[in-house]
Every structure is written in structure tokens, then in C-alpha cells.
Amino acid sequence: MKLDITKGIQRKGVDVPFDLVDAWGEDHWNGDAIAYVRPVSFSGTYMLADETVIVRGTARAEIESPCARCLKPAVTAVTAEVEEAFVRDTGEERKAEDDQYMYSGHVLELDEAVRTALLLELPSRILCKEDCRGLCPQCGRDLNINECSCQKDLTHRNPFSALASLLNEDEEV
């Protein structure tokens, strides 16, 4: 995503609106490959103040990732608020602060800032549906489609099932 700031150079201190759309491919998040299903949109305003450009806006994307429980593809809509400072790279030995990005010329490269904001808004576990039952830990059958016989015998074979009886006792420890 490239933002041309030529209009803002002539109007320093004034918010200049923008709308950007860019198609992104795949990315990695939380150990999974994710895909951007639709083009990512980013709209907002930018303002120049001396050698710094403040970019504020809203980014939107639809991301496809495997469901954390059943591994079927799950699509999640993500919206993120972005507010970042871009400092002109003058070529001197000057280091940008942690919350600032560098730019040169009249074009800002927004991909990293927008990507970071979107990924931070993703839930920790993406599910195909809220009540997804996942896969059977014994046979691997999709429990959303069919029950399996493994689940009926699981309490008898579970070495920790004896601990469940301790939770039902009304004794104080």
C-alpha cells in the first residue's frame, strides 16, 4: 500500500483524506498460514508536520485461516484502527523511535503498519463457527458432522477421570 503525500506537502498542518485498496496474498500468523480473501482497504487522513507525517485511519480485511478446532477453512472479518507516525529519512545516522516508521521521497509504504494493526486485532483462535466441536482426539472424525464411538468410552479410558469425582465432593480442604 503506497500513499502519495504530494497534496499534503502544499497544505502542512491540514488533514488530507485518502482511500487505498491493495490485494495481499498470504501471511503467517500464530503458526498458521493465512490468506487475505478480498483486497485490504485502508481509508483515513494524513497530516504533515515538518518532517513527520501522521497517518490515521481504518483498515479492513477478510482473512481465511484453518479453524483452530476442526481445521476447515474459516473466514474472519477484521477491522483495525491505525495511527502511526512516519519520519523522513534524511540519510543521517538518526534512528526512528519504536513507534515511528521511516519514509523517503513523497510516498509512504503503509503495508507493515496496516498488517501489524490487522494481525493484532485477530482473535487468538479463529473458529469456523462459535460452537465448533472440533475433531475427535482418538479417531480424528469431525464431530460437527457425526458422533463417534470413541467419545462414549473416553471417560473410562481417561487416566484423569478419577479426578473428576473430587470436584463433586462437598468437603472443604
Tab-separated table of C-alpha atoms in Angstrom:
chain	number	residue	atom	x	y	z
A	1	MET	CA	0.000	0.000	0.000
A	2	LYS	CA	1.571	3.196	-1.130
A	3	LEU	CA	0.319	6.631	-0.063
A	4	ASP	CA	1.377	9.603	-2.183
A	5	ILE	CA	1.697	12.634	0.137
A	6	THR	CA	2.260	15.259	-2.572
A	7	LYS	CA	-1.072	17.018	-1.842
A	8	GLY	CA	-0.211	17.291	1.846
A	9	ILE	CA	3.151	18.948	1.195
A	10	GLN	CA	1.352	22.043	-0.051
A	11	ARG	CA	-1.056	22.042	2.920
A	12	LYS	CA	1.034	21.347	6.020
A	13	GLY	CA	-0.957	21.009	9.223
A	14	VAL	CA	-4.165	20.107	7.359
A	15	ASP	CA	-5.745	16.652	7.343
A	16	VAL	CA	-5.779	15.227	3.814
A	17	PRO	CA	-8.198	12.325	3.201
A	18	PHE	CA	-7.220	9.143	1.349
A	19	ASP	CA	-8.713	5.786	0.321
A	20	LEU	CA	-6.437	2.872	-0.602
A	21	VAL	CA	-7.147	-0.685	-1.706
A	22	ASP	CA	-4.480	-3.331	-2.232
A	23	ALA	CA	-4.583	-7.072	-2.865
A	24	TRP	CA	-2.399	-9.064	-0.487
A	25	GLY	CA	-1.532	-12.742	-0.772
A	26	GLU	CA	-0.626	-14.971	2.133
A	27	ASP	CA	0.854	-14.228	5.512
A	28	HIS	CA	1.755	-16.185	8.651
A	29	TRP	CA	0.080	-15.694	11.988
A	30	ASN	CA	0.109	-17.755	15.164
A	31	GLY	CA	1.822	-20.674	13.411
A	32	ASP	CA	-0.752	-20.850	10.586
A	33	ALA	CA	-0.757	-19.643	7.015
A	34	ILE	CA	-3.489	-17.078	6.480
A	35	ALA	CA	-4.815	-15.667	3.219
A	36	TYR	CA	-6.387	-12.307	2.530
A	37	VAL	CA	-9.654	-13.288	0.798
A	38	ARG	CA	-10.537	-9.809	-0.502
A	39	PRO	CA	-8.355	-6.766	-1.145
A	40	VAL	CA	-7.378	-4.895	2.013
A	41	SER	CA	-8.874	-1.408	2.274
A	42	PHE	CA	-7.440	1.472	4.271
A	43	SER	CA	-9.071	4.880	4.488
A	44	GLY	CA	-8.420	7.872	6.673
A	45	THR	CA	-6.390	11.063	6.757
A	46	TYR	CA	-2.759	12.097	6.868
A	47	MET	CA	-1.162	15.337	8.025
A	48	LEU	CA	2.324	16.700	7.508
A	49	ALA	CA	4.105	18.475	10.332
A	50	ASP	CA	7.701	19.395	9.442
A	51	GLU	CA	9.441	16.097	8.593
A	52	THR	CA	6.785	13.869	10.175
A	53	VAL	CA	3.606	12.504	8.613
A	54	ILE	CA	0.815	11.360	10.947
A	55	VAL	CA	-1.429	8.721	9.341
A	56	ARG	CA	-4.805	7.900	10.919
A	57	GLY	CA	-7.427	5.600	9.532
A	58	THR	CA	-9.349	2.350	9.495
A	59	ALA	CA	-8.118	-0.823	7.806
A	60	ARG	CA	-10.482	-3.641	6.802
A	61	ALA	CA	-9.736	-7.159	5.603
A	62	GLU	CA	-11.227	-10.629	5.358
A	63	ILE	CA	-8.799	-13.336	6.385
A	64	GLU	CA	-9.055	-17.072	5.779
A	65	SER	CA	-7.325	-19.438	8.169
A	66	PRO	CA	-7.799	-23.030	9.336
A	67	CYS	CA	-10.316	-23.408	12.176
A	68	ALA	CA	-8.468	-23.991	15.446
A	69	ARG	CA	-10.738	-26.936	16.293
A	70	CYS	CA	-11.695	-28.750	13.058
A	71	LEU	CA	-9.119	-27.383	10.565
A	72	LYS	CA	-11.768	-26.384	7.982
A	73	PRO	CA	-11.210	-23.002	6.303
A	74	ALA	CA	-12.660	-20.166	8.382
A	75	VAL	CA	-13.135	-16.603	7.136
A	76	THR	CA	-12.860	-13.757	9.651
A	77	ALA	CA	-13.615	-10.088	9.016
A	78	VAL	CA	-11.065	-7.812	10.694
A	79	THR	CA	-11.204	-4.067	11.306
A	80	ALA	CA	-8.290	-2.166	12.838
A	81	GLU	CA	-7.687	1.451	13.755
A	82	VAL	CA	-4.277	2.668	12.605
A	83	GLU	CA	-2.457	5.734	13.920
A	84	GLU	CA	1.208	5.868	13.001
A	85	ALA	CA	3.972	8.456	12.649
A	86	PHE	CA	6.299	8.360	9.630
A	87	VAL	CA	9.569	10.316	9.891
A	88	ARG	CA	11.507	11.443	6.815
A	89	ASP	CA	14.742	9.535	6.306
A	90	THR	CA	17.304	12.303	5.835
A	91	GLY	CA	20.218	9.899	5.392
A	92	GLU	CA	21.819	10.945	8.671
A	93	GLU	CA	22.621	8.468	11.424
A	94	ARG	CA	19.272	9.065	13.030
A	95	LYS	CA	17.271	6.229	14.451
A	96	ALA	CA	13.484	6.324	14.382
A	97	GLU	CA	11.708	5.798	17.672
A	98	ASP	CA	9.989	2.487	18.278
A	99	ASP	CA	6.561	3.820	17.338
A	100	GLN	CA	7.655	5.526	14.110
A	101	TYR	CA	8.316	4.380	10.565
A	102	MET	CA	10.803	5.924	8.138
A	103	TYR	CA	9.985	7.227	4.654
A	104	SER	CA	11.802	8.952	1.833
A	105	GLY	CA	10.512	10.914	-1.137
A	106	HIS	CA	6.798	11.619	-1.436
A	107	VAL	CA	5.452	8.095	-0.983
A	108	LEU	CA	4.749	6.270	2.286
A	109	GLU	CA	4.880	2.470	2.351
A	110	LEU	CA	1.981	1.516	4.653
A	111	ASP	CA	1.993	-2.296	4.336
A	112	GLU	CA	3.875	-3.016	7.568
A	113	ALA	CA	1.836	-0.605	9.703
A	114	VAL	CA	-1.513	-1.821	8.335
A	115	ARG	CA	-0.535	-5.505	8.508
A	116	THR	CA	0.582	-5.168	12.128
A	117	ALA	CA	-2.653	-3.423	13.129
A	118	LEU	CA	-4.816	-6.058	11.410
A	119	LEU	CA	-2.943	-9.021	12.894
A	120	LEU	CA	-3.192	-7.534	16.385
A	121	GLU	CA	-6.980	-7.421	16.023
A	122	LEU	CA	-7.326	-11.107	15.120
A	123	PRO	CA	-8.748	-13.368	17.832
A	124	SER	CA	-6.248	-15.712	19.453
A	125	ARG	CA	-8.114	-18.707	17.992
A	126	ILE	CA	-10.014	-18.476	14.724
A	127	LEU	CA	-13.076	-20.732	14.595
A	128	CYS	CA	-15.293	-21.677	11.648
A	129	LYS	CA	-18.298	-21.181	13.943
A	130	GLU	CA	-18.641	-20.315	17.600
A	131	ASP	CA	-19.914	-23.777	18.621
A	132	CYS	CA	-17.446	-25.825	16.541
A	133	ARG	CA	-16.986	-29.210	18.232
A	134	GLY	CA	-13.664	-29.960	16.540
A	135	LEU	CA	-12.087	-33.324	15.802
A	136	CYS	CA	-12.188	-36.466	17.921
A	137	PRO	CA	-8.827	-36.775	19.690
A	138	GLN	CA	-8.914	-40.558	19.221
A	139	CYS	CA	-10.023	-41.221	15.643
A	140	GLY	CA	-9.886	-37.733	14.056
A	141	ARG	CA	-13.546	-37.699	12.949
A	142	ASP	CA	-15.181	-34.298	12.528
A	143	LEU	CA	-17.603	-34.078	15.482
A	144	ASN	CA	-19.615	-31.349	13.722
A	145	ILE	CA	-20.757	-33.947	11.174
A	146	ASN	CA	-21.053	-37.225	13.145
A	147	GLU	CA	-20.612	-38.549	16.639
A	148	CYS	CA	-18.067	-41.287	17.093
A	149	SER	CA	-17.879	-44.269	19.432
A	150	CYS	CA	-14.575	-43.044	20.840
A	151	GLN	CA	-16.314	-40.248	22.785
A	152	LYS	CA	-18.628	-42.653	24.662
A	153	ASP	CA	-15.760	-44.706	26.078
A	154	LEU	CA	-13.460	-41.745	26.666
A	155	THR	CA	-14.298	-41.336	30.371
A	156	HIS	CA	-13.467	-44.979	31.088
A	157	ARG	CA	-10.130	-44.786	29.270
A	158	ASN	CA	-9.124	-41.363	30.529
A	159	PRO	CA	-6.494	-41.691	33.285
A	160	PHE	CA	-7.687	-38.399	34.805
A	161	SER	CA	-11.371	-39.379	35.066
A	162	ALA	CA	-10.846	-40.337	38.727
A	163	LEU	CA	-10.043	-36.689	39.476
A	164	ALA	CA	-13.497	-35.653	38.251
A	165	SER	CA	-15.066	-37.325	41.283
A	166	LEU	CA	-13.080	-34.995	43.561
A	167	LEU	CA	-14.824	-31.981	42.065
A	168	ASN	CA	-18.236	-33.340	43.074
A	169	GLU	CA	-17.452	-33.755	46.754
A	170	ASP	CA	-18.662	-31.005	49.086
A	171	GLU	CA	-15.784	-31.366	51.524
A	172	GLU	CA	-13.596	-28.422	52.367
A	173	VAL	CA	-9.898	-28.935	52.045
